[in-house]
Short mmCIF file of C-alpha atoms in Angstrom, two decimals:
data_model
loop_
_atom_site.label_atom_id
_atom_site.label_comp_id
_atom_site.label_asym_id
_atom_site.label_seq_id
_atom_site.Cartn_x
_atom_site.Cartn_y
_atom_site.Cartn_z
CA MET A 13 -1.12 -24.47 -51.17
CA ARG A 14 2.11 -26.48 -50.98
CA ILE A 15 2.89 -28.36 -47.75
CA ASP A 16 6.03 -26.29 -47.15
CA GLU A 17 4.00 -23.08 -47.42
CA HIS A 18 1.47 -24.40 -44.91
CA VAL A 19 4.24 -25.37 -42.47
CA GLU A 20 5.95 -22.04 -42.88
CA GLY A 21 2.71 -20.17 -42.21
CA GLY A 22 2.08 -22.25 -39.10
CA ALA A 23 5.56 -21.51 -37.81
CA VAL A 24 5.00 -17.79 -38.27
CA THR A 25 1.73 -18.05 -36.36
CA GLN A 26 3.41 -19.95 -33.53
CA ARG A 27 6.20 -17.37 -33.31
CA ALA A 28 3.60 -14.59 -33.20
CA ASP A 29 1.69 -16.44 -30.48
CA ARG A 30 4.86 -16.89 -28.43
CA SER A 31 5.77 -13.25 -28.88
CA SER A 32 2.27 -12.18 -27.82
CA ALA A 33 2.42 -14.47 -24.78
CA ALA A 34 5.81 -13.05 -23.80
CA ARG A 35 4.49 -9.51 -24.07
CA GLY A 36 1.46 -10.49 -22.00
CA ALA A 37 3.65 -12.07 -19.33
CA ALA A 38 5.87 -8.98 -19.19
CA ALA A 39 2.82 -6.73 -18.95
CA GLY A 40 1.39 -8.90 -16.19
CA GLU A 41 4.65 -8.76 -14.25
CA ALA A 42 4.82 -4.99 -14.62
CA ARG A 43 1.20 -4.71 -13.54
CA GLY A 44 1.92 -6.83 -10.46
CA GLU A 45 4.93 -4.69 -9.52
CA ALA A 46 2.89 -1.51 -9.95
CA PHE A 47 0.12 -2.92 -7.77
CA GLU A 48 2.57 -3.97 -5.04
CA SER A 49 3.93 -0.42 -4.93
CA HIS A 50 0.44 0.70 -3.87
CA ARG A 51 -0.41 -2.20 -1.54
CA ALA A 52 0.64 -0.71 1.82
CA ARG A 53 -1.20 2.53 1.10
CA LEU A 54 -4.32 0.67 -0.03
CA VAL A 55 -4.34 -1.58 3.05
CA GLY A 56 -4.02 1.55 5.17
CA VAL A 57 -6.97 3.17 3.40
CA ALA A 58 -9.14 0.07 3.83
CA TYR A 59 -8.07 -0.38 7.47
CA ARG A 60 -9.09 3.18 8.34
CA MET A 61 -12.49 2.48 6.79
CA LEU A 62 -13.03 -0.97 8.31
CA GLY A 63 -11.04 -1.11 11.55
CA SER A 64 -9.97 -4.65 10.68
CA LEU A 65 -6.61 -5.54 9.19
CA ALA A 66 -7.85 -8.93 7.98
CA GLU A 67 -10.80 -7.36 6.17
CA ALA A 68 -8.59 -4.60 4.78
CA GLU A 69 -6.21 -7.16 3.28
CA ASP A 70 -9.17 -9.06 1.80
CA VAL A 71 -10.48 -5.88 0.19
CA VAL A 72 -7.08 -5.06 -1.33
CA GLN A 73 -6.78 -8.60 -2.67
CA ASP A 74 -10.23 -8.23 -4.25
CA ALA A 75 -9.03 -5.00 -5.86
CA TRP A 76 -6.07 -6.87 -7.35
CA LEU A 77 -8.39 -9.51 -8.79
CA ARG A 78 -10.56 -6.81 -10.34
CA LEU A 79 -7.50 -5.20 -11.88
CA ALA A 80 -6.42 -8.52 -13.36
CA ARG A 81 -9.90 -9.19 -14.74
CA ALA A 82 -10.06 -5.69 -16.18
CA ASP A 83 -6.83 -6.31 -18.07
CA ASP A 84 -8.04 -9.68 -19.32
CA ALA A 85 -11.24 -8.08 -20.56
CA GLY A 86 -9.36 -5.23 -22.20
CA ASP A 87 -11.00 -2.52 -20.14
CA ALA A 88 -11.58 -1.49 -16.54
CA GLY A 89 -15.15 -2.74 -16.47
CA ASP A 90 -17.38 -1.27 -13.80
CA ALA A 91 -14.40 0.03 -11.85
CA GLY A 92 -13.32 2.65 -14.35
CA THR A 93 -13.33 3.75 -17.93
CA MET A 94 -9.71 3.22 -18.94
CA ALA A 95 -7.96 -0.02 -19.81
CA SER A 96 -5.78 -0.74 -16.79
CA SER A 97 -2.85 -1.74 -18.99
CA ASP A 98 -2.88 1.81 -20.33
CA VAL A 99 -3.14 3.48 -16.91
CA ALA A 100 -0.07 5.43 -15.81
CA PRO A 101 1.15 4.62 -12.26
CA ARG A 102 -0.37 7.81 -10.90
CA ASP A 103 -3.74 7.03 -12.50
CA LEU A 104 -3.49 3.41 -11.38
CA GLY A 105 -3.24 4.57 -7.77
CA ALA A 106 -6.40 6.65 -8.13
CA TRP A 107 -8.18 3.78 -9.90
CA LEU A 108 -7.25 1.35 -7.12
CA THR A 109 -8.27 3.81 -4.40
CA THR A 110 -11.70 4.09 -6.02
CA VAL A 111 -12.08 0.31 -6.18
CA VAL A 112 -10.91 -0.18 -2.58
CA GLY A 113 -13.27 2.57 -1.42
CA ARG A 114 -16.25 0.93 -3.10
CA LEU A 115 -15.40 -2.52 -1.77
CA ALA A 116 -14.91 -1.17 1.76
CA LEU A 117 -18.22 0.70 1.53
CA ASP A 118 -19.99 -2.54 0.60
CA ARG A 119 -18.39 -4.30 3.57
CA LEU A 120 -19.34 -1.52 5.96
CA ARG A 121 -22.95 -1.68 4.86
CA SER A 122 -23.10 -5.45 5.32
CA ALA A 123 -21.27 -5.23 8.67
CA CYS A 124 -23.78 -2.85 10.27
CA ALA A 125 -26.13 -5.68 11.25
CA ARG A 126 -23.26 -7.78 12.62
CA ARG A 127 -21.94 -4.93 14.74
CA GLU A 128 -25.40 -4.36 16.22
CA VAL A 129 -25.31 -7.83 17.82
CA TYR A 130 -21.62 -7.69 18.82
CA VAL A 131 -21.14 -8.83 22.42
CA GLY A 132 -19.75 -6.02 24.57
CA PRO A 133 -17.76 -2.98 23.43
CA TRP A 134 -16.13 -3.01 19.98
CA LEU A 135 -12.50 -1.99 19.45
CA PRO A 136 -10.48 -2.08 16.21
CA GLU A 137 -8.13 -4.89 15.33
CA PRO A 138 -4.76 -3.66 16.65
CA LEU A 139 -1.68 -2.97 14.55
CA VAL A 140 1.34 -4.00 16.62
CA ARG A 141 5.06 -3.53 16.11
CA SER A 142 8.15 -3.29 18.26
CA PRO A 143 8.96 0.21 19.59
CA THR A 144 12.59 -0.29 18.51
CA LEU A 145 11.89 -1.13 14.87
CA GLU A 146 10.99 0.94 11.88
CA PRO A 147 7.28 0.76 10.90
CA ALA A 148 6.44 -2.25 8.77
CA ALA A 149 5.27 -1.61 5.24
CA GLN A 150 2.04 -3.51 5.90
CA VAL A 151 0.17 -0.32 6.79
CA GLU A 152 1.32 3.28 6.65
CA LEU A 153 1.03 4.58 10.24
CA ASP A 154 0.11 8.05 11.46
CA ASP A 155 -2.35 9.70 13.86
CA THR A 156 -5.29 8.61 11.69
CA VAL A 157 -4.90 4.95 12.74
CA ARG A 158 -5.03 5.67 16.46
CA LEU A 159 -7.60 3.64 18.36
CA ALA A 160 -9.51 6.65 19.72
CA LEU A 161 -10.19 7.99 16.23
CA LEU A 162 -11.12 4.58 14.81
CA VAL A 163 -13.64 4.08 17.63
CA VAL A 164 -15.28 7.40 16.72
CA LEU A 165 -15.34 6.45 13.02
CA GLU A 166 -17.10 3.21 13.97
CA ARG A 167 -20.12 5.26 15.11
CA LEU A 168 -20.53 6.93 11.72
CA THR A 169 -22.66 5.75 8.83
CA PRO A 170 -20.74 3.83 6.15
CA GLU A 171 -21.03 6.79 3.77
CA GLN A 172 -19.76 9.26 6.37
CA ARG A 173 -16.81 7.08 7.28
CA VAL A 174 -15.72 6.53 3.69
CA ALA A 175 -16.16 10.22 2.87
CA PHE A 176 -14.10 11.25 5.91
CA VAL A 177 -11.23 8.89 5.09
CA LEU A 178 -11.15 9.75 1.40
CA HIS A 179 -11.44 13.52 1.81
CA ASP A 180 -10.16 14.49 5.26
CA VAL A 181 -7.42 11.86 5.50
CA LEU A 182 -6.39 11.32 1.88
CA GLY A 183 -7.34 14.75 0.54
CA LEU A 184 -9.38 13.49 -2.42
CA PRO A 185 -11.67 16.07 -4.06
CA PHE A 186 -15.38 15.63 -3.45
CA ALA A 187 -15.97 14.75 -7.09
CA ASP A 188 -13.81 11.64 -6.59
CA VAL A 189 -15.46 10.86 -3.25
CA ALA A 190 -18.85 11.12 -4.91
CA GLU A 191 -17.78 8.58 -7.54
CA VAL A 192 -16.95 6.08 -4.80
CA LEU A 193 -20.19 6.71 -2.91
CA GLY A 194 -22.32 6.74 -6.04
CA THR A 195 -23.75 10.15 -5.23
CA THR A 196 -23.25 13.84 -5.99
CA ALA A 197 -20.31 15.98 -4.92
CA ALA A 198 -22.66 18.05 -2.75
CA ALA A 199 -23.91 14.94 -0.96
CA ALA A 200 -20.34 13.68 -0.50
CA ARG A 201 -19.40 17.04 1.03
CA GLN A 202 -22.30 16.73 3.47
CA HIS A 203 -21.28 13.21 4.50
CA ALA A 204 -17.72 14.37 5.19
CA SER A 205 -18.93 17.43 7.09
CA ARG A 206 -21.10 15.35 9.41
CA ALA A 207 -18.25 12.93 10.00
CA ARG A 208 -15.86 15.77 10.76
CA ARG A 209 -18.31 17.26 13.25
CA ALA A 210 -18.66 13.91 15.02
CA VAL A 211 -14.88 13.55 15.26
CA GLN A 212 -14.52 17.07 16.64
CA ASP A 213 -17.35 16.59 19.15
CA ALA A 214 -15.78 13.37 20.42
CA GLY A 215 -12.58 15.31 20.95
CA PRO A 216 -9.93 12.59 20.62
CA ALA A 217 -6.97 13.54 22.77
CA ARG A 218 -4.25 15.57 21.16
CA PRO A 219 -0.87 13.84 20.92
CA VAL A 220 0.93 14.09 24.27
CA PRO A 221 4.66 14.94 24.31
CA ALA A 222 6.66 11.73 24.01
CA ALA A 223 8.56 12.15 27.30
CA ARG A 224 5.36 12.68 29.27
CA GLN A 225 3.69 9.74 27.58
CA GLN A 226 6.65 7.44 28.23
CA ALA A 227 6.81 8.44 31.90
CA ALA A 228 3.10 7.78 32.47
CA VAL A 229 3.10 4.45 30.64
CA ALA A 230 6.23 3.33 32.51
CA ALA A 231 4.61 4.21 35.84
CA PHE A 232 1.44 2.39 34.76
CA ALA A 233 3.45 -0.73 33.88
CA ALA A 234 5.53 -0.68 37.06
CA ALA A 235 2.52 -0.25 39.35
CA THR A 236 0.60 -3.01 37.60
CA ALA A 237 3.52 -5.44 37.62
CA GLY A 238 4.29 -4.64 41.26
CA GLY A 239 0.69 -5.03 42.40
CA ASP A 240 0.79 -1.54 43.92
CA LEU A 241 -2.82 -0.34 44.12
CA GLY A 242 -1.96 3.12 45.47
CA ALA A 243 0.67 3.80 42.82
CA LEU A 244 -1.64 2.62 40.05
CA VAL A 245 -4.51 4.79 41.28
CA ARG A 246 -2.17 7.80 41.31
CA VAL A 247 -1.15 7.31 37.67
CA LEU A 248 -4.78 6.95 36.57
CA ALA A 249 -7.06 9.95 36.01
CA PRO A 250 -9.98 10.01 38.50
CA ASP A 251 -12.49 9.53 35.68
CA VAL A 252 -10.43 6.97 33.73
CA VAL A 253 -12.44 4.57 31.55
CA LEU A 254 -11.35 1.03 30.69
CA VAL A 255 -12.94 -0.62 27.65
CA SER A 256 -12.42 -4.34 27.15
CA ASP A 257 -13.29 -6.08 23.87
CA GLY A 258 -13.72 -9.83 24.18
CA GLY A 259 -16.38 -10.15 21.49
CA GLY A 260 -18.15 -12.84 23.51
CA ARG A 261 -15.21 -15.17 22.85
CA VAL A 262 -13.30 -14.68 26.12
CA ARG A 263 -14.01 -13.17 29.52
CA ALA A 264 -14.13 -9.39 29.35
CA ALA A 265 -16.08 -6.55 30.92
CA LEU A 266 -19.34 -6.16 29.00
CA ARG A 267 -19.53 -2.48 29.93
CA PRO A 268 -16.87 0.20 30.32
CA VAL A 269 -15.25 0.27 33.77
CA VAL A 270 -15.14 3.82 35.18
CA GLY A 271 -13.06 5.34 37.97
CA ALA A 272 -9.43 5.05 39.03
CA GLU A 273 -9.91 2.55 41.86
CA ASN A 274 -12.29 0.32 39.88
CA VAL A 275 -9.92 0.21 36.91
CA ALA A 276 -6.87 -0.33 39.12
CA ARG A 277 -8.47 -3.26 40.95
CA LEU A 278 -9.50 -4.89 37.68
CA LEU A 279 -5.99 -4.57 36.23
CA LEU A 280 -4.31 -5.87 39.36
CA GLY A 281 -6.74 -8.78 39.47
CA LEU A 282 -5.72 -9.76 35.95
CA ALA A 283 -2.02 -9.37 36.74
CA ALA A 284 -2.40 -11.50 39.86
CA GLN A 285 -3.38 -14.48 37.71
CA ALA A 286 0.30 -14.79 36.80
CA GLY A 287 0.95 -15.78 40.40
CA GLU A 288 -1.15 -18.91 40.11
CA PRO A 289 0.87 -22.17 40.30
CA GLY A 290 2.25 -23.09 36.89
CA ALA A 291 1.20 -19.81 35.26
CA GLY A 292 3.49 -17.36 33.52
CA LEU A 293 3.01 -13.79 32.33
CA LEU A 294 4.88 -11.91 29.64
CA ALA A 295 4.07 -8.25 29.04
CA VAL A 296 6.00 -6.85 26.09
CA PRO A 297 6.09 -3.13 25.25
CA ALA A 298 4.79 -2.44 21.76
CA LEU A 299 3.57 0.35 19.54
CA VAL A 300 -0.13 -0.30 19.07
CA ASN A 301 -1.61 1.79 16.27
CA ASP A 302 1.33 4.14 16.75
CA GLU A 303 0.74 4.50 20.52
CA LEU A 304 2.67 3.01 23.44
CA GLY A 305 1.06 -0.14 24.77
CA PHE A 306 1.67 -3.76 25.70
CA VAL A 307 1.05 -7.22 24.37
CA VAL A 308 0.24 -9.39 27.39
CA ARG A 309 0.59 -13.15 27.13
CA LEU A 310 -0.68 -15.23 30.06
CA GLU A 311 0.06 -18.94 29.94
CA ARG A 312 -2.09 -20.85 32.42
CA ALA A 313 -1.21 -24.02 34.28
CA ASP A 314 -3.33 -26.11 31.89
CA GLY A 315 -1.28 -24.86 28.92
CA SER A 316 -3.94 -22.51 27.55
CA VAL A 317 -2.77 -19.07 26.47
CA ASP A 318 -4.67 -15.85 27.13
CA LEU A 319 -3.58 -12.96 24.89
CA SER A 320 -4.45 -9.28 25.32
CA VAL A 321 -3.36 -5.98 23.83
CA VAL A 322 -3.44 -3.16 26.40
CA VAL A 323 -3.16 0.51 25.45
CA PRO A 324 -3.07 3.16 28.21
CA HIS A 325 -3.98 6.54 26.69
CA VAL A 326 -2.18 9.43 28.40
CA ASP A 327 -4.02 12.74 28.84
CA ASP A 328 -2.68 16.30 28.83
CA ALA A 329 -2.10 16.12 32.60
CA GLY A 330 0.27 13.20 32.17
CA ARG A 331 -2.10 10.63 33.65
CA VAL A 332 -3.76 7.63 32.03
CA GLY A 333 -7.23 8.84 31.06
CA ALA A 334 -8.39 5.72 29.22
CA VAL A 335 -7.35 2.11 28.82
CA ASP A 336 -8.24 -0.04 25.81
CA MET A 337 -7.95 -3.79 26.22
CA ILE A 338 -8.39 -5.95 23.11
CA ARG A 339 -8.95 -9.62 24.00
CA ASN A 340 -11.11 -10.99 21.18
CA PRO A 341 -9.03 -13.84 19.65
CA ASP A 342 -10.51 -13.11 16.23
CA LYS A 343 -8.67 -9.77 16.27
CA LEU A 344 -5.35 -11.08 17.56
CA GLY A 345 -4.20 -13.50 14.87
CA ALA A 346 -1.29 -11.35 13.73
CA VAL A 347 -0.51 -10.32 17.31
CA ARG A 348 -0.27 -13.97 18.40
CA ALA A 349 2.62 -14.63 16.01
CA TRP A 350 4.30 -11.42 17.20
CA ALA A 351 3.88 -12.48 20.85
CA ASP A 352 5.28 -15.95 20.15
CA GLU A 353 8.42 -14.35 18.71
CA ALA A 354 8.70 -12.09 21.76
CA LEU A 355 8.35 -15.11 24.04
CA ALA A 356 11.10 -16.94 22.17
CA ALA A 357 13.38 -13.93 22.55
CA GLN A 358 12.52 -13.70 26.25
CA GLU A 359 13.26 -17.39 26.80
CA ALA A 360 16.62 -16.92 25.11
CA LEU A 361 17.42 -14.26 27.72
CA ALA A 362 16.01 -16.38 30.57
CA PRO A 363 16.95 -19.97 29.64
CA ASP A 364 15.68 -21.30 32.98
CA GLY A 365 12.17 -20.83 31.56
CA SER A 366 11.11 -18.18 34.06
CA SER A 367 8.62 -15.63 32.79
CA GLN A 368 9.29 -11.98 33.24
CA THR A 369 7.36 -8.78 32.83
CA VAL A 370 9.09 -6.32 30.54
CA GLU A 371 8.54 -2.79 31.81
CA SER A 372 10.76 -0.66 29.59
CA VAL A 373 8.67 1.41 27.20
CA ASN A 374 11.24 3.73 25.69
CA PRO A 375 11.29 3.42 21.89
#
């Protein structure tokens, strides 16, 4: 072979390699865009299964890595039977849902032992946004992310919880649910049926008309901020239950607090801490898992900050029938940044540095 022929052949090979690399880069970019179009939905699916936003985001990121590896290997590996680069967007969504479901199931199984030794009551990691803003794309919100339902789902077996979310929430056929669970369609149907029965038996409150809910939450906030025991007792149902989740990390009631006067005294005791010298309290209305609530930020005289998310659940009679209080710092990472922004906005309105309690709860 002449030298010029060898050089020419090498040039052709290099051009082919560059062309192949360009096609691969374009395919990778398209794959990434397709994945991002599913991200919010996938995080929502995983969150409903796990009750933790941080874990849900980890699971979705793992699904992305599996998709990338499947493309690199030329097939979908153990997560499917079709090369992901050949999957249409609709099929890609189903493929990713299957992967996320399996990963969440694995996490639920491994989390069972950890939850058994959890200190005090367990509540989900809250999803918080401003009542005046459109929902963020991080998680798609609806009634199926409400705290009351997620607490019930926490009592189910991992298989029941995954089956309920995939079938009853997402509407997947039992054949697809069975593929995620690694069982038969009949067994998947049974898991979902048992989960559905548990949800119905727990009887999570039906959505209360917005005006009634706003009135009750506003009265709850005003009575708490004003230190008015009688007014607070009147807005609480006689059998109200307060559940506080500190996870052993901060002070919190280790058992549910029952009864209007007991709950009222506990809440007023917490609010009174803002009156300590050098302390400041900011209570900002928020939508917490699509329900009216508050992010409460207490800055103590020593500079330490105590953060809580408080959700008063309004019953059909227009009174607060339950109060959830999430105080575990491990569950408030995203909320902390949100509260810091709210504090900055509040300080801009009150440049003298005085802390105020925000009581308006109208979206």
